[in-house]
Coordinates of C-alpha atoms in Angstrom, one line a residue:
M86 CA -34.2 13.7 24.8
K87 CA -34.7 11.8 21.5
C88 CA -33.1 14.7 19.6
R89 CA -30.1 14.7 22.1
C90 CA -29.5 11.0 21.5
Q91 CA -29.6 11.4 17.8
L92 CA -27.1 14.3 18.0
I93 CA -24.8 12.2 20.2
F94 CA -25.1 9.3 17.8
A95 CA -24.3 11.5 14.8
L96 CA -21.3 13.0 16.5
L97 CA -20.0 9.5 17.4
L98 CA -20.6 8.3 13.9
G99 CA -18.7 11.4 12.5
M100 CA -15.8 10.7 14.8
L101 CA -15.7 7.1 13.6
L102 CA -15.7 8.2 10.0
L103 CA -12.9 10.7 10.6
A104 CA -10.6 8.2 12.4
P105 CA -7.3 7.8 10.6
V106 CA -6.7 4.7 8.5
A107 CA -3.6 2.6 9.2
A108 CA -1.2 3.3 6.3
R109 CA 0.8 0.2 5.2
P110 CA 2.0 -1.2 1.9
A111 CA -0.5 -3.1 -0.2
L112 CA 0.7 -6.7 -0.2
W113 CA -1.3 -9.6 -1.7
M114 CA -0.4 -13.3 -1.6
I115 CA -1.4 -15.8 -4.4
H116 CA -0.8 -19.4 -3.6
Q117 CA -1.3 -22.4 -5.8
S118 CA 0.2 -25.9 -5.4
H119 CA 3.8 -25.4 -4.5
S120 CA 4.1 -21.8 -5.6
T121 CA 3.5 -18.6 -3.8
V122 CA 3.6 -15.2 -5.5
Y123 CA 3.4 -11.9 -3.6
L124 CA 2.2 -8.8 -5.4
F125 CA 3.4 -5.6 -3.8
G126 CA 1.6 -2.3 -4.7
T127 CA 4.0 0.6 -4.6
V128 CA 3.7 4.4 -4.7
H129 CA 6.5 5.8 -6.8
L130 CA 6.4 9.5 -5.8
L131 CA 7.0 9.3 -2.1
P132 CA 9.3 11.7 -0.3
N133 CA 12.8 10.3 0.3
D134 CA 12.3 10.2 4.1
T135 CA 9.1 8.1 4.0
D136 CA 9.3 4.9 5.9
W137 CA 7.5 2.5 3.5
R138 CA 8.9 -0.8 4.8
D139 CA 6.5 -3.1 6.7
P140 CA 7.2 -6.4 8.6
A141 CA 4.8 -8.3 6.4
L142 CA 6.9 -7.2 3.3
D143 CA 10.1 -8.3 5.0
R144 CA 8.6 -11.7 5.8
A145 CA 7.4 -12.1 2.2
L146 CA 10.8 -11.2 0.8
A147 CA 12.9 -13.4 3.1
P148 CA 12.2 -16.9 1.6
S149 CA 11.7 -15.6 -1.9
D150 CA 13.7 -17.2 -4.7
S151 CA 13.5 -14.1 -7.0
L152 CA 12.4 -10.5 -6.9
V153 CA 11.0 -8.7 -10.0
I154 CA 10.8 -5.0 -9.8
E155 CA 9.7 -2.1 -11.9
L156 CA 12.2 0.7 -12.4
T157 CA 11.3 4.2 -13.4
D158 CA 13.5 6.7 -15.1
D159 CA 13.1 10.4 -14.4
N160 CA 14.5 11.4 -17.7
P161 CA 11.6 11.7 -20.3
A162 CA 14.0 11.2 -23.2
H163 CA 15.1 7.8 -21.9
M164 CA 11.5 6.7 -21.3
Q165 CA 10.5 7.8 -24.8
A166 CA 13.4 5.8 -26.3
L167 CA 12.2 2.7 -24.5
V168 CA 8.6 3.0 -25.9
R169 CA 9.8 3.2 -29.5

């Protein structure tokens, strides 16, 4: 009986560890005095049909005064010229 309980516990633990993790954009908020800064972690190599928007991101962008983004250039020659 003890062995059976251990087996059931191990199976339940295994199922818990294999449960899918909710995928959502990484969004951090930094707040000090009268300023709030949001840092948004992105993944650049997503398929074009990936739905990466999240309601939390939309709420963070709505009242923002400015948006600073990183642009990537797929042309290695252009990128090399920027480094020089």
